[in-house]
Structures are given as structure tokens and as C-alpha cells.
Tab-separated table of C-alpha atoms in Angstrom:
chain	number	residue	atom	x	y	z
A	24	MET	CA	-80.657	-101.891	46.524
A	25	LEU	CA	-81.718	-102.590	50.065
A	26	VAL	CA	-84.779	-104.723	50.863
A	27	GLU	CA	-84.476	-105.251	54.629
A	28	PHE	CA	-82.017	-104.849	57.477
A	29	SER	CA	-82.401	-106.547	60.865
A	30	VAL	CA	-80.413	-106.234	64.077
A	31	GLU	CA	-80.576	-108.054	67.407
A	32	ASN	CA	-78.638	-107.569	70.643
A	33	TYR	CA	-76.720	-104.462	69.560
A	34	ARG	CA	-76.418	-101.299	71.661
A	35	SER	CA	-80.024	-100.268	72.489
A	36	PHE	CA	-81.527	-103.134	70.457
A	37	GLN	CA	-82.179	-106.210	72.594
A	38	GLU	CA	-84.815	-107.979	70.532
A	39	LYS	CA	-84.701	-108.354	66.759
A	40	GLN	CA	-85.902	-105.229	64.933
A	41	THR	CA	-86.279	-104.858	61.162
A	42	LEU	CA	-86.210	-101.868	58.830
A	43	SER	CA	-88.023	-102.802	55.613
A	44	MET	CA	-87.881	-100.942	52.304
A	45	VAL	CA	-90.697	-103.072	50.844
A	46	ALA	CA	-93.603	-100.887	49.776
A	47	ALA	CA	-97.116	-101.624	50.974
A	48	GLU	CA	-99.682	-102.623	48.370
A	49	ASP	CA	-101.850	-99.512	48.401
A	50	GLU	CA	-102.620	-97.649	45.190
A	51	THR	CA	-103.776	-94.560	47.109
A	52	MET	CA	-100.206	-93.860	48.264
A	53	LEU	CA	-97.499	-92.017	46.309
A	54	ASN	CA	-96.595	-94.598	43.690
A	55	SER	CA	-93.823	-92.348	42.345
A	56	ASN	CA	-91.926	-92.923	45.621
A	57	THR	CA	-91.507	-96.606	44.770
A	58	PHE	CA	-89.959	-98.767	42.076
A	59	PRO	CA	-90.490	-102.420	41.085
A	60	MET	CA	-88.325	-105.047	42.734
A	61	PRO	CA	-86.374	-106.916	40.034
A	62	ASN	CA	-87.637	-110.373	39.015
A	63	THR	CA	-90.971	-109.988	40.809
A	64	ASP	CA	-94.380	-109.153	39.418
A	65	ASN	CA	-96.030	-107.325	42.310
A	66	LEU	CA	-93.434	-106.261	44.912
A	67	ARG	CA	-92.060	-102.728	44.991
A	68	LEU	CA	-89.397	-100.975	47.082
A	69	VAL	CA	-89.487	-97.439	48.457
A	70	LYS	CA	-86.848	-94.941	47.374
A	71	SER	CA	-86.396	-93.367	50.796
A	72	ALA	CA	-87.062	-93.944	54.476
A	73	VAL	CA	-86.992	-91.460	57.361
A	74	ILE	CA	-86.555	-92.413	61.016
A	75	TYR	CA	-88.023	-90.319	63.842
A	76	GLY	CA	-87.749	-90.734	67.586
A	77	SER	CA	-86.861	-88.936	70.782
A	78	ASN	CA	-83.262	-88.419	71.867
A	79	ALA	CA	-81.593	-91.686	72.965
A	80	SER	CA	-84.396	-93.761	71.430
A	81	GLY	CA	-82.030	-95.682	69.129
A	82	LYS	CA	-82.272	-93.921	65.754
A	83	SER	CA	-78.523	-93.501	65.357
A	84	ASN	CA	-77.879	-96.993	66.745
A	85	LEU	CA	-79.789	-98.481	63.816
A	86	LEU	CA	-77.505	-96.702	61.348
A	87	LYS	CA	-74.441	-97.668	63.406
A	88	ALA	CA	-75.533	-101.295	63.231
A	89	MET	CA	-75.660	-101.066	59.432
A	90	GLN	CA	-72.272	-99.398	59.368
A	91	THR	CA	-70.799	-102.020	61.704
A	92	LEU	CA	-71.870	-104.824	59.366
A	93	LYS	CA	-70.319	-103.005	56.420
A	94	ASN	CA	-67.055	-102.474	58.306
A	95	LEU	CA	-66.938	-106.143	59.326
A	96	VAL	CA	-67.262	-107.210	55.708
A	97	ILE	CA	-64.652	-104.758	54.460
A	98	ASN	CA	-62.053	-104.956	57.228
A	99	SER	CA	-62.226	-108.299	59.058
A	100	ALA	CA	-59.909	-110.144	56.668
A	101	SER	CA	-57.517	-107.362	55.660
A	102	ARG	CA	-57.267	-105.048	58.681
A	103	MET	CA	-57.680	-107.369	61.644
A	104	GLN	CA	-55.289	-109.825	63.190
A	105	SER	CA	-55.833	-112.862	65.343
A	106	GLY	CA	-56.762	-111.656	68.824
A	107	ASP	CA	-58.233	-108.324	67.703
A	108	LYS	CA	-61.633	-107.484	69.149
A	109	LEU	CA	-64.597	-107.241	66.792
A	110	PRO	CA	-66.572	-103.930	66.910
A	111	ILE	CA	-69.562	-105.573	68.594
A	112	GLU	CA	-71.506	-103.807	71.358
A	113	PRO	CA	-74.241	-106.000	72.848
A	114	PHE	CA	-77.270	-104.735	74.743
A	115	LYS	CA	-76.116	-104.042	78.311
A	116	LEU	CA	-79.328	-103.494	80.252
A	117	ASN	CA	-80.084	-107.199	80.601
A	118	SER	CA	-77.923	-109.675	82.475
A	119	GLU	CA	-78.132	-112.341	79.740
A	120	SER	CA	-77.664	-110.201	76.626
A	121	PRO	CA	-73.876	-109.594	76.993
A	122	LYS	CA	-73.454	-113.389	77.049
A	123	GLN	CA	-75.246	-113.757	73.703
A	124	PRO	CA	-73.959	-112.898	70.219
A	125	THR	CA	-75.100	-109.886	68.204
A	126	THR	CA	-76.850	-110.658	64.925
A	127	PHE	CA	-77.013	-108.620	61.708
A	128	GLU	CA	-79.092	-109.714	58.719
A	129	VAL	CA	-79.537	-107.940	55.411
A	130	ILE	CA	-81.632	-108.698	52.338
A	131	PHE	CA	-80.499	-106.868	49.225
A	132	ILE	CA	-80.549	-106.966	45.443
A	133	HIS	CA	-77.336	-106.708	43.482
A	134	LYS	CA	-77.167	-106.860	39.704
A	135	GLY	CA	-80.693	-108.228	39.507
A	136	THR	CA	-80.294	-111.053	42.048
A	137	ARG	CA	-81.678	-111.090	45.585
A	138	TYR	CA	-79.438	-112.183	48.468
A	139	GLU	CA	-79.757	-112.772	52.209
A	140	TYR	CA	-76.579	-112.369	54.235
A	141	GLY	CA	-76.213	-112.695	57.984
A	142	VAL	CA	-73.559	-112.622	60.710
A	143	SER	CA	-73.783	-113.591	64.376
A	144	ALA	CA	-70.806	-112.574	66.524
A	145	ASN	CA	-69.483	-111.236	69.804
A	146	GLN	CA	-66.271	-109.276	70.390
A	147	GLU	CA	-64.147	-112.423	70.392
A	148	ARG	CA	-65.453	-114.518	67.508
A	149	ILE	CA	-67.876	-115.104	64.660
A	150	TYR	CA	-70.512	-117.646	65.675
A	151	GLU	CA	-72.440	-117.887	62.425
A	152	GLU	CA	-72.227	-116.552	58.891
A	153	TRP	CA	-74.489	-117.410	55.988
A	154	LEU	CA	-75.376	-116.338	52.454
A	155	ILE	CA	-78.460	-117.329	50.464
A	156	ALA	CA	-78.904	-116.357	46.809
A	157	TYR	CA	-82.091	-116.286	44.725
A	158	PRO	CA	-81.069	-116.367	41.049
A	159	ASN	CA	-84.302	-116.330	39.036
A	160	GLU	CA	-86.045	-116.311	42.450
A	161	ARG	CA	-84.911	-119.878	43.182
A	162	GLN	CA	-83.265	-120.344	46.582
A	163	GLN	CA	-79.624	-121.448	46.652
A	164	ASN	CA	-77.793	-121.786	49.980
A	165	TRP	CA	-74.346	-120.655	48.897
A	166	PHE	CA	-72.514	-121.100	52.182
A	167	SER	CA	-72.876	-121.233	55.937
A	168	ARG	CA	-70.552	-121.628	58.893
A	169	GLN	CA	-71.635	-122.495	62.394
A	170	SER	CA	-69.450	-122.420	65.466
A	171	MET	CA	-68.790	-125.749	67.139
A	172	PRO	CA	-69.213	-126.018	70.927
A	173	ASP	CA	-66.298	-124.444	72.796
A	174	ASN	CA	-63.475	-126.931	72.989
A	175	SER	CA	-59.886	-125.921	73.721
A	176	GLU	CA	-58.578	-129.016	71.926
A	177	LEU	CA	-60.045	-128.009	68.566
A	178	GLN	CA	-57.746	-126.570	65.926
A	179	ILE	CA	-58.677	-123.336	64.150
A	180	ASP	CA	-59.918	-125.186	61.049
A	181	GLU	CA	-62.110	-127.378	63.277
A	182	LEU	CA	-63.913	-124.503	65.036
A	183	TYR	CA	-66.748	-124.403	62.496
A	184	GLN	CA	-69.117	-126.671	60.695
A	185	TRP	CA	-69.090	-125.576	57.055
A	186	SER	CA	-71.687	-126.055	54.345
A	187	PHE	CA	-71.311	-125.089	50.684
A	188	GLY	CA	-74.124	-125.247	48.137
A	189	LYS	CA	-73.841	-126.246	44.490
A	190	GLY	CA	-74.740	-122.747	43.393
A	191	LEU	CA	-71.459	-121.387	44.763
A	192	LYS	CA	-68.794	-122.178	42.179
A	193	GLY	CA	-65.007	-121.928	42.369
A	194	GLU	CA	-62.655	-122.574	45.249
A	195	LYS	CA	-64.290	-122.630	48.666
A	196	LYS	CA	-62.734	-125.111	51.042
A	197	ILE	CA	-59.183	-123.801	50.629
A	198	ILE	CA	-60.391	-120.249	51.331
A	199	SER	CA	-62.168	-121.461	54.464
A	200	LYS	CA	-58.765	-122.568	55.821
A	201	PHE	CA	-57.670	-118.904	55.885
A	202	VAL	CA	-60.690	-117.771	57.901
A	203	ARG	CA	-59.947	-116.805	61.512
A	204	TYR	CA	-62.394	-117.031	64.379
A	205	ASN	CA	-62.667	-113.201	64.199
A	206	SER	CA	-62.950	-112.778	60.417
A	207	LEU	CA	-65.620	-113.346	57.783
A	208	PHE	CA	-65.514	-115.944	55.032
A	209	LEU	CA	-67.025	-113.375	52.648
A	210	SER	CA	-64.105	-111.018	53.304
A	211	HIS	CA	-61.456	-113.693	52.699
A	212	ALA	CA	-63.230	-114.884	49.553
A	213	ALA	CA	-63.095	-111.350	48.131
A	214	GLN	CA	-59.393	-111.095	49.042
A	215	ASN	CA	-58.834	-114.264	47.060
A	216	ASN	CA	-60.796	-112.952	44.061
A	217	HIS	CA	-63.639	-115.442	44.278
A	218	PRO	CA	-65.786	-114.266	41.318
A	219	GLN	CA	-69.241	-114.649	42.871
A	220	LEU	CA	-68.412	-113.535	46.401
A	221	THR	CA	-66.304	-110.597	45.260
A	222	GLU	CA	-69.487	-109.187	43.730
A	223	ILE	CA	-71.257	-109.512	47.094
A	224	PHE	CA	-68.299	-107.802	48.773
A	225	LYS	CA	-68.567	-104.956	46.257
A	226	PHE	CA	-72.187	-104.385	47.215
A	227	PHE	CA	-71.074	-103.578	50.760
A	228	SER	CA	-67.933	-101.667	49.813
A	229	ASP	CA	-69.245	-99.671	46.852
A	230	GLN	CA	-73.029	-99.457	47.028
A	231	ILE	CA	-73.607	-98.391	50.649
A	232	ASN	CA	-72.530	-94.843	51.537
A	233	PHE	CA	-72.609	-93.446	55.076
A	234	LEU	CA	-72.678	-89.834	56.212
A	235	ILE	CA	-72.446	-90.024	59.989
A	236	HIS	CA	-72.480	-86.503	61.411
A	237	GLY	CA	-69.092	-85.392	62.702
A	238	TYR	CA	-67.096	-88.042	60.855
A	239	THR	CA	-67.403	-87.001	57.223
A	240	ASP	CA	-64.576	-85.974	54.954
A	241	ILE	CA	-65.351	-84.153	51.695
A	242	GLY	CA	-62.237	-85.496	49.952
A	243	PHE	CA	-63.961	-88.381	48.160
A	244	PRO	CA	-66.959	-86.518	46.697
A	245	LEU	CA	-64.765	-83.599	45.630
A	246	SER	CA	-62.363	-85.975	43.900
A	247	ILE	CA	-65.290	-87.413	41.956
A	248	LEU	CA	-66.504	-83.918	41.074
A	249	ASN	CA	-63.021	-83.091	39.846
A	250	LYS	CA	-63.085	-86.105	37.499
A	251	ASP	CA	-66.718	-85.827	36.348
A	252	SER	CA	-67.480	-82.490	34.708
A	253	SER	CA	-71.219	-83.176	34.355
A	254	LEU	CA	-71.494	-84.039	38.035
A	255	LYS	CA	-69.561	-80.883	38.916
A	256	GLN	CA	-72.032	-78.811	36.889
A	257	LYS	CA	-74.955	-80.386	38.756
A	258	PHE	CA	-73.164	-79.759	42.053
A	259	ALA	CA	-72.626	-76.080	41.214
A	260	LYS	CA	-76.252	-75.750	40.087
A	261	LEU	CA	-77.515	-77.292	43.337
A	262	ILE	CA	-75.342	-74.982	45.439
A	263	THR	CA	-76.277	-71.817	43.546
A	264	GLU	CA	-80.005	-72.674	43.572
A	265	ALA	CA	-79.918	-73.230	47.339
A	266	ASP	CA	-80.114	-69.446	47.841
A	267	ILE	CA	-77.012	-69.166	50.007
A	268	GLY	CA	-75.380	-66.338	48.065
A	269	ILE	CA	-72.907	-68.419	46.060
A	270	SER	CA	-72.775	-67.845	42.312
A	271	ASN	CA	-70.202	-70.519	41.472
A	272	ILE	CA	-67.631	-72.896	42.958
A	273	GLU	CA	-64.089	-73.863	42.098
A	274	ILE	CA	-62.156	-76.923	43.175
A	275	GLN	CA	-58.449	-76.236	43.425
A	276	ILE	CA	-55.945	-79.060	43.593
A	277	ASP	CA	-53.232	-78.734	46.227
A	278	PRO	CA	-49.703	-80.083	45.798
A	279	ARG	CA	-49.729	-83.812	46.233
A	280	LEU	CA	-49.275	-85.173	49.715
A	281	THR	CA	-46.213	-86.969	50.941
A	282	SER	CA	-46.536	-90.347	52.644
A	283	GLU	CA	-45.856	-88.618	55.992
A	284	GLU	CA	-48.738	-86.192	55.426
A	285	LEU	CA	-50.955	-89.055	54.326
A	286	SER	CA	-50.315	-90.900	57.595
A	287	LYS	CA	-51.789	-87.941	59.509
A	288	MET	CA	-55.048	-87.912	57.574
A	289	ASN	CA	-58.446	-88.525	59.133
A	290	PRO	CA	-58.913	-92.342	59.391
A	291	PHE	CA	-62.443	-92.000	58.007
A	292	HIS	CA	-60.929	-90.305	54.960
A	293	LEU	CA	-58.647	-93.305	54.506
A	294	GLN	CA	-61.667	-95.578	54.863
A	295	PHE	CA	-63.317	-93.841	51.907
A	296	ILE	CA	-60.109	-94.188	49.908
A	297	ASN	CA	-60.056	-97.923	50.442
A	298	GLN	CA	-63.741	-98.361	49.732
A	299	LYS	CA	-63.718	-96.330	46.527
A	300	ALA	CA	-60.339	-97.311	45.107
A	301	ASP	CA	-61.999	-98.753	41.998
A	302	LEU	CA	-63.195	-95.233	41.169
A	303	GLN	CA	-59.546	-94.128	41.003
A	304	TYR	CA	-59.812	-91.928	44.045
A	305	MET	CA	-56.346	-93.272	44.730
A	306	ALA	CA	-53.783	-92.424	42.101
A	307	GLU	CA	-52.792	-95.436	40.070
A	308	GLU	CA	-49.188	-95.607	41.233
A	309	THR	CA	-49.048	-95.252	45.030
A	310	LEU	CA	-50.728	-93.540	47.939
A	311	ASP	CA	-47.985	-90.903	47.773
A	312	THR	CA	-49.730	-89.345	44.773
A	313	LEU	CA	-53.077	-88.756	46.474
A	314	GLU	CA	-54.658	-85.425	45.556
A	315	GLU	CA	-56.255	-83.114	48.110
A	316	PHE	CA	-58.618	-80.316	47.243
A	317	ASP	CA	-59.506	-76.788	48.289
A	318	VAL	CA	-63.061	-75.545	47.769
A	319	ILE	CA	-63.437	-71.922	46.679
A	320	THR	CA	-66.844	-70.250	46.615
A	321	ILE	CA	-67.565	-67.337	44.284
A	322	HIS	CA	-69.723	-64.401	45.444
A	323	LYS	CA	-70.807	-61.281	43.555
A	324	MET	CA	-70.237	-57.823	45.016
A	325	ASN	CA	-73.440	-55.970	45.920
A	326	ASP	CA	-72.363	-52.769	44.191
A	327	SER	CA	-70.846	-54.137	40.988
A	328	GLU	CA	-70.554	-57.212	38.759
A	329	GLU	CA	-67.166	-57.965	40.255
A	330	GLU	CA	-66.721	-61.391	41.887
A	331	ILE	CA	-64.809	-62.285	45.034
A	332	GLU	CA	-63.479	-65.617	46.278
A	333	PHE	CA	-64.111	-67.196	49.693
A	334	ASP	CA	-62.564	-70.305	51.142
A	335	ILE	CA	-65.177	-72.862	52.197
A	336	THR	CA	-64.058	-72.431	55.824
A	337	GLU	CA	-65.304	-68.815	55.674
A	338	GLU	CA	-68.835	-69.941	54.866
A	339	SER	CA	-71.593	-70.548	57.412
A	340	THR	CA	-72.003	-73.871	59.193
A	341	GLY	CA	-75.113	-74.589	57.120
A	342	THR	CA	-73.269	-73.909	53.861
A	343	GLN	CA	-70.404	-76.166	54.921
A	344	ARG	CA	-72.952	-78.845	55.847
A	345	LEU	CA	-74.485	-78.590	52.382
A	346	PHE	CA	-71.046	-78.965	50.819
A	347	GLU	CA	-70.443	-81.963	53.067
A	348	ILE	CA	-73.432	-83.852	51.727
A	349	ALA	CA	-74.138	-82.443	48.238
A	350	GLY	CA	-71.393	-84.373	46.454
A	351	TYR	CA	-72.521	-87.672	47.928
A	352	TRP	CA	-76.142	-86.766	47.243
A	353	LEU	CA	-75.614	-86.248	43.537
A	354	TYR	CA	-73.148	-89.105	43.164
A	355	VAL	CA	-75.475	-91.654	44.781
A	356	LEU	CA	-78.412	-90.445	42.673
A	357	GLN	CA	-76.344	-90.759	39.516
A	358	LYS	CA	-75.008	-94.234	40.345
A	359	GLY	CA	-78.189	-95.687	41.868
A	360	GLU	CA	-76.536	-96.493	45.202
A	361	ILE	CA	-77.656	-96.275	48.843
A	362	LEU	CA	-77.076	-93.202	51.028
A	363	ILE	CA	-77.446	-93.525	54.804
A	364	ILE	CA	-77.232	-90.256	56.720
A	365	ASP	CA	-77.589	-89.431	60.408
A	366	GLU	CA	-79.279	-86.169	61.441
A	367	LEU	CA	-80.013	-84.780	58.000
A	368	ASP	CA	-81.494	-81.632	59.512
A	369	THR	CA	-78.272	-80.589	61.268
A	370	SER	CA	-77.572	-76.965	60.245
A	371	LEU	CA	-79.884	-77.215	57.224
A	372	HIS	CA	-83.016	-75.120	56.770
A	373	PRO	CA	-86.197	-77.283	56.642
A	374	VAL	CA	-87.013	-76.009	53.135
A	375	LEU	CA	-83.596	-77.140	51.907
A	376	SER	CA	-83.906	-80.532	53.625
A	377	LYS	CA	-87.291	-81.007	51.987
A	378	ALA	CA	-85.907	-80.148	48.542
A	379	LEU	CA	-83.042	-82.623	48.955
A	380	VAL	CA	-85.360	-85.454	50.022
A	381	LYS	CA	-87.703	-84.784	47.104
A	382	MET	CA	-84.798	-85.424	44.727
A	383	PHE	CA	-84.734	-89.084	45.775
A	384	ASN	CA	-88.507	-89.460	45.443
A	385	ASP	CA	-88.631	-87.748	42.035
A	386	PRO	CA	-88.520	-90.368	39.212
A	387	GLU	CA	-87.237	-87.729	36.785
A	388	ILE	CA	-84.168	-87.140	38.985
A	389	ASN	CA	-83.740	-90.555	40.600
A	390	LYS	CA	-83.705	-92.561	37.388
A	391	ASN	CA	-81.454	-95.337	38.728
A	392	ASN	CA	-83.470	-96.195	41.850
A	393	ALA	CA	-81.036	-94.845	44.419
A	394	GLN	CA	-82.212	-95.171	48.029
A	395	LEU	CA	-82.001	-92.745	50.938
A	396	ILE	CA	-82.250	-93.665	54.638
A	397	PHE	CA	-81.890	-90.923	57.225
A	398	THR	CA	-82.714	-89.846	60.758
A	399	THR	CA	-84.099	-86.442	61.651
A	400	HIS	CA	-86.084	-84.389	64.172
A	401	ASP	CA	-87.459	-82.101	61.431
A	402	THR	CA	-91.216	-82.686	61.646
A	403	SER	CA	-91.909	-80.483	58.618
A	404	LEU	CA	-90.974	-83.535	56.534
A	405	LEU	CA	-93.936	-85.418	58.004
A	406	ASP	CA	-96.031	-84.566	55.001
A	407	ALA	CA	-98.237	-86.933	52.985
A	408	GLU	CA	-97.077	-85.131	49.830
A	409	ILE	CA	-93.467	-86.117	50.569
A	410	PHE	CA	-93.655	-89.543	52.242
A	411	ARG	CA	-95.907	-92.546	52.215
A	412	PRO	CA	-96.677	-94.014	55.665
A	413	ASP	CA	-94.498	-97.047	54.858
A	414	GLN	CA	-91.520	-94.700	54.384
A	415	ILE	CA	-91.817	-93.230	57.887
A	416	TRP	CA	-90.248	-95.211	60.737
A	417	LEU	CA	-90.210	-94.502	64.456
A	418	THR	CA	-88.023	-95.594	67.378
A	419	GLU	CA	-89.204	-95.747	70.947
A	420	LYS	CA	-87.794	-97.166	74.161
A	421	ASP	CA	-89.778	-99.995	75.797
A	422	LYS	CA	-88.262	-101.496	78.950
A	423	SER	CA	-85.026	-99.656	78.072
A	424	MET	CA	-84.747	-101.320	74.659
A	425	THR	CA	-85.427	-99.839	71.232
A	426	LYS	CA	-88.563	-100.738	69.341
A	427	LEU	CA	-88.651	-99.901	65.624
A	428	TYR	CA	-91.990	-99.636	63.848
A	429	SER	CA	-93.595	-98.072	60.794
A	430	LEU	CA	-96.191	-95.323	60.671
A	431	LEU	CA	-98.125	-97.705	58.427
A	432	ASP	CA	-99.048	-99.638	61.603
A	433	PHE	CA	-101.345	-96.725	62.539
A	434	ARG	CA	-103.102	-96.563	59.162
A	435	PRO	CA	-103.346	-92.731	59.145
A	436	ARG	CA	-106.216	-91.227	57.136
A	437	GLU	CA	-105.446	-89.622	53.788
A	438	ASP	CA	-106.364	-86.175	55.123
A	439	GLU	CA	-104.620	-86.626	58.478
A	440	SER	CA	-101.884	-84.154	59.464
A	441	LEU	CA	-98.919	-86.436	60.111
A	442	GLN	CA	-96.880	-83.661	61.702
A	443	LYS	CA	-99.658	-82.726	64.121
A	444	GLY	CA	-100.387	-86.356	64.947
A	445	TYR	CA	-96.737	-87.054	65.696
A	446	LEU	CA	-96.278	-83.983	67.906
A	447	LEU	CA	-99.439	-84.873	69.829
A	448	GLY	CA	-97.966	-88.290	70.575
A	449	ARG	CA	-100.510	-90.190	68.498
A	450	TYR	CA	-97.798	-92.438	67.049
A	451	GLY	CA	-95.442	-92.518	70.036
A	452	ALA	CA	-91.698	-91.981	69.563
A	453	ILE	CA	-91.642	-88.562	71.274
A	454	PRO	CA	-90.069	-87.672	74.647
A	455	PHE	CA	-92.292	-87.583	77.718
A	456	ILE	CA	-91.171	-84.504	79.621
A	457	ASN	CA	-92.510	-84.079	83.130
A	458	GLY	CA	-91.368	-80.471	83.423
A	459	LEU	CA	-87.827	-79.129	83.252
A	460	SER	CA	-86.698	-77.501	86.467
A	461	ILE	CA	-83.494	-76.536	88.194
């Protein structure tokens, strides 16, 4: 579960900005939208967070920053070579920022223990990396690496000053010898099956799920639906109750792909394969046995009880969008993971978006404390019966850089219309349009 994420000097973020999932201490708010933080007596986390802001204000950049950190952890050791550029994009609208490293920091809870992990890097090298653990809420500095001053005479293993705490067991120093200037120690430790750090790696690879609009492949969720009959039933129920004219769905398995066909697949699809391999999305033998799926929707004739089949590609854009996200939605809720989605409202009716969001906030449905973070322009969700003020975040440009802040800063009244207040500019984060003319 996510506690906080911070980013500095990345795309539209020049100064450090933090998204917090820590709930405010206010008994008048929707307590059902929160859950207790493990190993603490009085802190709670929110189950969902929505991010509003005008176009180009930095909403999507926040999610991209989170995705970039995940990709660094997963790929820097296994998919990058010496000399490869890191996927770092510093703030460009300041003469000094491109000279400084980008920093990502995340506080999270995994298997009951709180951790703080951070990376500071530019496109050429990692400058800092650190991990702090809090078993039983007692701080343990597990490891840190800090770049030495630039010196062409230094060998690779002399580029960093390393520190390892007593709480980190197992082999450490030998693994640090494998670390390149453009790779993460955490990634190499997982490759070498370090027991403690492999668990941290799994948090990034398995617990955080991204749905970035335009880059989503439905192969992974459909493969899970194919293997989990109860999840498939829930999926079919969600689709049929969405009032889009579908009475049932079928998932048909195509002939297995050859290695040549596999090489032509969407790279984001392959990314999901690698991230979810422990769920047997890959066949056990080789990649040659990967299964691909066709989605068939069932409709009833309007003049009889006869049923007719449609391919998913024949359905509306909104229906395809629902299929794109529904499998992930139900899977994350069932597993208690984190779902991060950009532009939730794309092609979805506001009533449907509202129903989907309520699933995460409903303790009867979200029994495993899954978390949802999403961006949207749909102001109908600005409703005190759906979100607490500490769940609503806003992005706004100030001197060309993104500022991220919570609606809680404005202390809205209980009876205040959040939607009206936002559209009137009371909370900022809306475009200032001085007429549109040609």
C-alpha cells in the first residue's frame, strides 16, 4: 500500500511535490474511505485519490514519474547495458535544473512493514539510492549509495560510497560490485535472489498497476480471467450491469503464438508479461507457448430470445474502454494492490465512472485495502458523498512549474458544493481562458 510519493526536477515538476495517501484526522469525513495503517494506533490511509487540473498542468506527469520509478526498479539491471540512457526527463524551463539530478521518493507498506525508498539520477548515472525499513516501527537504514565527486581515474566499484545497515542480512558487498553507474542496487539484489530486497522488488513489480491511456493491452487481465472462474463471473456481472446491452461475455483462446509472432507484440504487453510472470501469465515452458485471447460479447435479439455474438472490436469506444480497465479493476480489488490510471473519464459515462470509483471506497467490496489513484476532468466526481477533501488533489502551474496540493488546504464546509467551487475557480487548478478567437 502506498503512503506517499514525491518527485523533484522531473518534466513539469521543478520543486519537490508530494502526493500523500495519509488520511486527515477528522471524524466528520467519510471514515469508510480510509483504513488503518498497519502497526500504528492512530494513522489511517485513504483508499483512493483523484487528481484534477487544467490541461498541461502536470497531472499525467505525476503518474509518469511514478511509472518511471517502477520501470527503473524493474529494468535497470536486466534490460539496460552500460552506456544506455536512463529514462530521466528533468525540468527544462530553468537554466540550472537540467544540470541537477531528478529525485523520486516513495513511502510504502509491504507485508506489514513500512519502507522509504529513494533514487536520485540523471540520464547518465544514479547519484543516490537509499532504503530505510521500519520493522515494528523502529528505523533501520538498510542501504545507501552516494556518488563520489566526478573523477575519471576512479574505477566503477569506486564511484560510490556505500553504507549497509545491520538490519539488511545476506550478501551485500558482492552484489554491489555488479551495480553499474546506470543501474539500481535494488534491481541487482533481486536478480541475485537477495531474500529481503527481492520482496521490495516485488512490491514495485507486482503491487503497482498502471493504466496509461493509449498504451494498455488487455492480454494480462484476460489471461487472469481465463484462469480464475470467480473473477470471470464478477467481470461478466460488472459488464452486464453497466447497461451497455451485453448479456454475457466469452473469452476464446487463439492458437498459441510462435516466437516470430511474439516478437511483433506490443512492447507494453511484453512488459506486463515480465511483471506478472509469477502469476503464470507466461506458460511454464517457454515464451513460445504464450496464449492470446479473443473477447466475444453476447447480445440478445430484440424480437426473440435468440443470442448473437459480437467481436469486441465491433463494440463502441466506451465499451472497449470498459473492457480495457474492468479486468484490472476487479483483479486489483481482489488482490489488494494499487491501480494508477490516467484519464479515467475517457469514453466513460460519468455515472459509470462514479460507480467504478465507489467500488474502491466501499469496504464491503474493497476488503483487502486496494488503492486507486487517477486523473480526470469529470467534475461530477467532486462530491462530498464520494470523496473526502484529503482524497482530492489539484495541479496548477506557477512560474511554469507544477504545484500539487490537496483540497483539504481550503477546508471546504460540509455543505459546500465542491463541483461548483472548483468550476468557479475557488480552489485554483482550472484554465484561465481570455477568450478563444480566430
